[in-house]
């Protein structure tokens, strides 16, 4: 580890400690110093990402090889033959990084974009609704426990797409900022990682006339996973090549099981607790949702569809990951409105799996994390 990386690690630790102390002592850091400290924090994370050395089998290793191919073969090859040719946004983004010849900029710039969007939306929400600082600190703890930084800088496409889509969603439904920029961001996210089409469909279902019709049958949405599995089996039997291929792809998605089951179970526990938080908030503290009704409509549909995806671990894991980018309003509203006993219960239910996941993630990272000198 070189001096710059060591200095960045030290600053990250100092920032986290300072934020924790300020929260526990109920000290509200003024906006300008907080933004400045956070900007340096993000810069420090980018430096760490820049000097992170990928291991064999790491996604980052594959991305560096892809950047080499893009640099060698040029723009036309990138547009036509790249593995991400259909994901237009990420494809062009990778190509621009490839043209610099400094491939380590890929994780560094990506981390800067992801966390700039992430902290920006959270601080704007906190400033607009004056949410309690401890709810934001706890949300950070849960977020970073399940979406550990080492894997964020490796799984670049997922997290860039999550950050873009979540930022657009918060901007539209929580901060109430209108305009075409929201849809530009939704589409950028979708063409960064096409799995975000799942959430783009949910956004379309939140259009008022569609939602008013859908709400009568909303609980049927939880069964979509089983129905799609049956449909996939039927498509495979159709004697038409393209239809069989679609059925085969869906079946492969269901059967993909190369996972650490400890993490799958912990994500499932996390999802159940988030579902419980939403249910309690909706039943007993509905007034806390005022001004964010459309956000909660999106969250409700998303949770029902995610519940239906529990038989598809790959999709379920990605969906829970996205929830951890867009669930802060739920945390803030629940912890600011629920009675003390309920808050402690949810805190305990979330803290235990988050702490276990953090330990697993740190141990995994120590086995793989290395730095360029």
Short mmCIF file of C-alpha atoms in Angstrom, two decimals, residues 54-227:
data_model
loop_
_atom_site.label_atom_id
_atom_site.label_comp_id
_atom_site.label_asym_id
_atom_site.label_seq_id
_atom_site.Cartn_x
_atom_site.Cartn_y
_atom_site.Cartn_z
CA UNK A 54 -7.85 -7.04 -9.10
CA UNK A 55 -7.47 -10.75 -8.42
CA UNK A 56 -7.94 -13.63 -10.83
CA UNK A 57 -11.65 -14.12 -11.49
CA UNK A 58 -12.49 -10.60 -10.29
CA UNK A 59 -14.95 -8.65 -12.44
CA UNK A 60 -12.40 -5.86 -12.45
CA UNK A 61 -9.89 -8.16 -14.16
CA UNK A 62 -12.43 -8.84 -16.91
CA UNK A 63 -13.19 -5.12 -17.26
CA UNK A 64 -9.51 -4.24 -17.66
CA UNK A 65 -9.20 -6.88 -20.40
CA UNK A 66 -12.30 -5.45 -22.09
CA UNK A 67 -10.88 -1.93 -21.95
CA UNK A 68 -7.73 -3.26 -23.60
CA UNK A 69 -9.79 -4.76 -26.41
CA UNK A 70 -11.72 -1.52 -26.86
CA UNK A 71 -8.54 0.53 -27.00
CA UNK A 72 -6.94 -1.84 -29.49
CA UNK A 73 -9.94 -2.42 -31.78
CA UNK A 74 -11.47 1.06 -31.81
CA UNK A 75 -14.91 2.61 -31.72
CA UNK A 76 -16.62 0.55 -34.43
CA UNK A 77 -15.64 -2.73 -32.75
CA UNK A 78 -16.91 -1.33 -29.45
CA UNK A 79 -20.27 -0.37 -30.93
CA UNK A 80 -20.81 -3.61 -32.86
CA UNK A 81 -18.87 -6.45 -31.21
CA UNK A 82 -18.35 -5.51 -27.58
CA UNK A 83 -20.06 -7.78 -25.05
CA UNK A 84 -21.96 -4.70 -23.85
CA UNK A 85 -22.91 -3.38 -27.30
CA UNK A 86 -26.61 -3.47 -26.39
CA UNK A 87 -25.98 -1.59 -23.10
CA UNK A 88 -25.23 1.64 -24.93
CA UNK A 89 -24.46 3.89 -21.97
CA UNK A 90 -21.99 1.63 -20.17
CA UNK A 91 -20.44 0.60 -23.48
CA UNK A 92 -19.58 4.18 -24.44
CA UNK A 93 -18.51 4.97 -20.88
CA UNK A 94 -16.07 2.07 -20.92
CA UNK A 95 -14.79 3.17 -24.34
CA UNK A 96 -14.06 6.70 -23.12
CA UNK A 97 -12.08 5.28 -20.19
CA UNK A 98 -10.26 2.90 -22.57
CA UNK A 99 -9.16 5.81 -24.76
CA UNK A 100 -7.25 7.35 -21.85
CA UNK A 101 -5.07 4.25 -21.56
CA UNK A 102 -5.31 4.49 -17.74
CA UNK A 103 -7.63 1.60 -16.99
CA UNK A 104 -7.54 2.18 -13.23
CA UNK A 105 -9.65 5.26 -13.86
CA UNK A 106 -12.61 2.92 -14.41
CA UNK A 107 -13.16 1.98 -10.74
CA UNK A 108 -11.96 5.40 -9.52
CA UNK A 109 -14.34 7.47 -11.67
CA UNK A 110 -17.18 4.97 -11.17
CA UNK A 111 -16.86 5.13 -7.39
CA UNK A 112 -16.87 8.94 -7.59
CA UNK A 113 -20.08 8.94 -9.65
CA UNK A 114 -21.84 6.30 -7.53
CA UNK A 115 -21.18 7.93 -4.17
CA UNK A 116 -21.66 11.50 -5.39
CA UNK A 117 -25.16 10.57 -6.52
CA UNK A 118 -25.76 8.50 -3.36
CA UNK A 119 -24.69 11.13 -0.81
CA UNK A 120 -26.24 13.96 -2.80
CA UNK A 121 -29.73 12.44 -2.76
CA UNK A 122 -29.49 11.47 0.91
CA UNK A 123 -28.32 14.92 2.03
CA UNK A 124 -31.04 16.61 -0.05
CA UNK A 125 -33.69 14.39 1.55
CA UNK A 126 -32.30 15.06 5.02
CA UNK A 127 -32.23 18.80 4.38
CA UNK A 128 -35.77 18.94 2.93
CA UNK A 129 -37.48 16.80 5.57
CA UNK A 130 -35.15 17.45 8.52
CA UNK A 131 -34.80 13.73 9.14
CA UNK A 132 -33.02 12.54 12.30
CA UNK A 133 -29.26 12.08 11.90
CA UNK A 134 -29.27 8.69 13.62
CA UNK A 135 -31.62 7.27 10.98
CA UNK A 136 -29.18 8.30 8.25
CA UNK A 137 -26.21 6.85 10.16
CA UNK A 138 -28.05 3.56 10.66
CA UNK A 139 -29.00 3.49 6.99
CA UNK A 140 -25.32 3.98 6.09
CA UNK A 141 -24.42 1.06 8.36
CA UNK A 142 -26.95 -1.28 6.75
CA UNK A 143 -26.08 -0.09 3.23
CA UNK A 144 -22.32 -0.52 3.51
CA UNK A 145 -22.65 -3.81 5.39
CA UNK A 146 -24.59 -5.42 2.56
CA UNK A 147 -23.03 -3.46 -0.33
CA UNK A 148 -19.42 -3.65 0.78
CA UNK A 149 -17.13 -1.11 -0.88
CA UNK A 150 -14.68 -3.68 -2.28
CA UNK A 151 -17.45 -5.33 -4.27
CA UNK A 152 -18.92 -1.97 -5.32
CA UNK A 153 -15.73 -0.99 -7.10
CA UNK A 154 -15.68 -4.42 -8.74
CA UNK A 155 -19.36 -4.75 -9.72
CA UNK A 156 -19.33 -1.39 -11.48
CA UNK A 157 -22.24 -1.84 -13.87
CA UNK A 158 -24.74 -2.87 -11.19
CA UNK A 159 -23.95 -0.06 -8.80
CA UNK A 160 -23.73 2.68 -11.42
CA UNK A 161 -27.17 1.64 -12.65
CA UNK A 162 -28.56 1.47 -9.10
CA UNK A 163 -27.20 4.93 -8.24
CA UNK A 164 -28.55 6.54 -11.43
CA UNK A 165 -32.02 5.02 -11.07
CA UNK A 166 -32.30 5.68 -7.34
CA UNK A 167 -31.20 9.29 -7.79
CA UNK A 168 -33.87 9.81 -10.47
CA UNK A 169 -36.49 8.14 -8.28
CA UNK A 170 -35.66 10.28 -5.23
CA UNK A 171 -35.52 13.38 -7.40
CA UNK A 172 -38.98 12.75 -8.84
CA UNK A 173 -40.98 11.17 -6.01
CA UNK A 174 -39.32 12.49 -2.82
CA UNK A 175 -37.71 15.81 -3.75
CA UNK A 176 -40.51 16.57 -6.27
CA UNK A 177 -38.24 17.84 -9.01
CA UNK A 178 -39.96 17.49 -12.36
CA UNK A 179 -38.65 17.61 -15.89
CA UNK A 180 -37.10 15.38 -18.57
CA UNK A 181 -33.88 14.85 -16.60
CA UNK A 182 -35.60 12.19 -14.48
CA UNK A 183 -36.44 10.08 -17.52
CA UNK A 184 -32.98 10.64 -19.00
CA UNK A 185 -31.53 9.18 -15.79
CA UNK A 186 -34.01 6.27 -15.78
CA UNK A 187 -33.03 5.37 -19.33
CA UNK A 188 -29.30 5.85 -18.66
CA UNK A 189 -29.61 3.42 -15.74
CA UNK A 190 -31.48 0.88 -17.87
CA UNK A 191 -28.86 1.02 -20.62
CA UNK A 192 -26.08 0.78 -18.07
CA UNK A 193 -27.39 -2.56 -16.81
CA UNK A 194 -30.50 -3.94 -18.50
CA UNK A 195 -31.71 -5.65 -15.33
CA UNK A 196 -32.90 -2.15 -14.31
CA UNK A 197 -35.65 -2.60 -16.91
CA UNK A 198 -37.35 -4.51 -14.05
CA UNK A 199 -37.58 -1.24 -12.10
CA UNK A 200 -38.36 0.83 -15.18
CA UNK A 201 -41.49 -1.32 -15.60
CA UNK A 202 -42.37 -0.63 -11.95
CA UNK A 203 -41.96 3.10 -12.58
CA UNK A 204 -44.37 2.84 -15.51
CA UNK A 205 -46.84 0.97 -13.30
CA UNK A 206 -46.81 4.00 -10.99
CA UNK A 207 -48.44 6.19 -13.64
CA UNK A 208 -51.64 7.20 -11.85
CA UNK A 209 -54.30 5.58 -14.10
CA UNK A 210 -52.29 2.34 -14.25
CA UNK A 211 -51.65 2.28 -10.50
CA UNK A 212 -55.32 3.01 -9.68
CA UNK A 213 -56.28 -0.04 -11.76
CA UNK A 214 -53.40 -2.23 -10.55
CA UNK A 215 -53.91 -1.64 -6.82
CA UNK A 216 -57.04 -3.83 -6.87
CA UNK A 217 -54.95 -6.83 -7.92
CA UNK A 218 -51.58 -5.85 -6.45
CA UNK A 219 -51.09 -8.95 -4.30
CA UNK A 220 -51.19 -11.12 -7.41
CA UNK A 221 -47.81 -9.55 -8.32
CA UNK A 222 -46.10 -11.65 -5.62
CA UNK A 223 -46.82 -14.79 -7.67
CA UNK A 224 -45.12 -13.62 -10.85
CA UNK A 225 -41.94 -15.64 -10.17
CA UNK A 226 -43.76 -18.98 -10.04
CA UNK A 227 -45.84 -18.11 -13.10
#
